[in-house]
Amino acid sequence: MKDEIQERIIEEFAVFDEWLDKYEYLIELSDTLPAIDPQRRTDEYVIKGCQSRVWVDARVEEGKVFFSADSDAIITKGIIALLIRVLNGRTPQEIIDTELYFIDAIGLSENLSPTRSNGLLAMIKQMKMYAVAFGASAR
């Protein structure tokens, strides 16, 4: 199933031929990251498996999940900003069911170092775990 937000991200990245330009765009996107509450920048919210430190928090409003995050690495902030852009404001079940195909479509997975790839998978897993927890608590 096509996803409007993911399609838009693919179009945005399609204008860049070089990966250096895509990295620069990721760095720009880091500024769009919904800020995490400073009190959430603790080990409890840090994502295990990321080389850099990444904190992710989530809340539910009217049955939809909203994320906030931060990282001490600027490219990682851009990556999490993209994930949040795709998953924010969806129901827990929609988040669980969303296939994040934009990651391969923009060439992100093949242009990340192995440690960043592991971090990306850890961020996705954590965001989906929040959705699972919120989905279970809604029953």
C-alpha positions in Angstrom: 0.0 0.0 0.0 1.3 3.4 -0.9 1.8 5.9 1.9 1.4 9.6 1.1 4.1 10.7 3.6 6.6 8.1 2.5 6.0 9.0 -1.2 6.7 12.6 -0.4 9.9 11.7 1.4 11.0 9.6 -1.6 10.3 12.6 -3.9 12.3 14.9 -1.7 15.3 12.7 -1.7 15.0 12.0 -5.5 16.3 15.5 -6.3 19.7 14.6 -4.9 22.1 12.6 -7.0 25.0 12.4 -4.5 24.8 10.8 -1.1 26.7 13.7 0.4 23.7 15.9 -0.6 21.3 13.5 1.0 23.3 13.5 4.2 23.2 17.3 4.2 19.4 17.1 3.8 19.2 14.6 6.7 21.1 17.1 8.8 18.6 19.9 7.8 15.8 17.5 8.7 17.2 17.2 12.2 15.9 20.7 12.9 12.3 19.4 12.3 12.5 16.8 15.1 9.8 17.3 17.8 11.8 18.1 20.9 11.8 15.6 23.7 11.1 16.8 27.2 14.6 17.3 28.8 13.4 15.1 31.7 13.1 12.2 29.2 16.8 12.4 28.2 17.5 9.6 30.6 18.7 6.0 30.3 15.1 4.9 30.6 14.3 6.5 27.2 17.6 5.8 25.4 17.5 3.3 22.6 19.7 0.3 23.1 21.6 -0.8 20.0 22.4 2.7 18.7 26.0 3.8 18.5 25.0 7.4 19.2 22.7 8.2 22.1 19.0 8.4 20.9 16.1 9.1 23.2 12.5 8.4 22.1 9.3 9.1 24.0 5.7 8.6 22.9 2.3 9.6 24.1 -1.3 8.8 23.1 -3.8 11.4 22.4 -7.3 10.4 21.3 -6.1 7.0 20.2 -3.2 8.3 18.1 0.5 8.0 19.0 2.8 11.0 18.9 6.6 10.7 19.3 9.3 13.1 20.4 13.0 12.3 20.3 16.6 13.6 20.4 20.0 12.4 19.6 23.6 13.5 20.2 24.4 12.7 16.5 23.0 15.1 13.9 22.5 12.5 11.1 20.7 10.2 13.5 18.5 13.1 14.5 17.6 13.5 10.8 16.8 9.8 10.5 14.6 9.7 13.5 12.9 12.9 12.3 11.9 11.0 9.1 10.6 8.0 11.1 8.5 10.3 13.3 7.2 12.1 10.2 5.9 8.8 8.9 4.6 7.3 12.1 3.3 10.3 14.1 -0.4 10.7 14.5 -1.3 7.1 13.6 -3.1 4.6 15.7 -1.0 1.9 17.4 -2.2 -0.7 14.9 -1.4 1.5 11.9 2.2 2.0 13.3 2.5 -1.8 13.8 1.3 -2.4 10.3 3.3 0.3 8.5 6.0 -1.0 6.2 8.7 1.6 6.2 9.5 1.2 2.5 10.9 4.7 2.1 14.1 3.6 3.8 15.1 1.3 0.9 13.6 3.6 -1.7 15.8 6.6 -0.8 18.9 4.3 -0.5 19.2 4.9 3.2 19.8 1.3 4.3 22.6 0.7 1.8 24.4 4.0 2.6 24.5 3.7 6.4 27.4 2.2 8.3 26.6 -1.2 9.9 26.4 0.4 13.3 24.0 3.1 12.0 21.9 0.4 10.3 21.6 -1.4 13.6 20.6 1.9 15.2 17.9 2.5 12.6 16.5 -1.0 13.2 16.6 -0.3 17.0 14.7 3.0 16.6 12.0 1.4 14.5 11.7 -1.5 16.9 11.4 0.9 19.9 8.7 3.0 18.1 6.7 -0.2 17.2 7.1 -1.4 20.8 5.5 1.8 22.0 2.6 1.2 19.6 2.2 -2.4 20.8 2.2 -1.2 24.5 -0.4 1.5 23.7 -2.5 -0.9 21.7 -2.5 -3.4 24.5 -3.4 -0.7 27.1 -6.3 0.5 25.0 -8.1 -2.9 25.1 
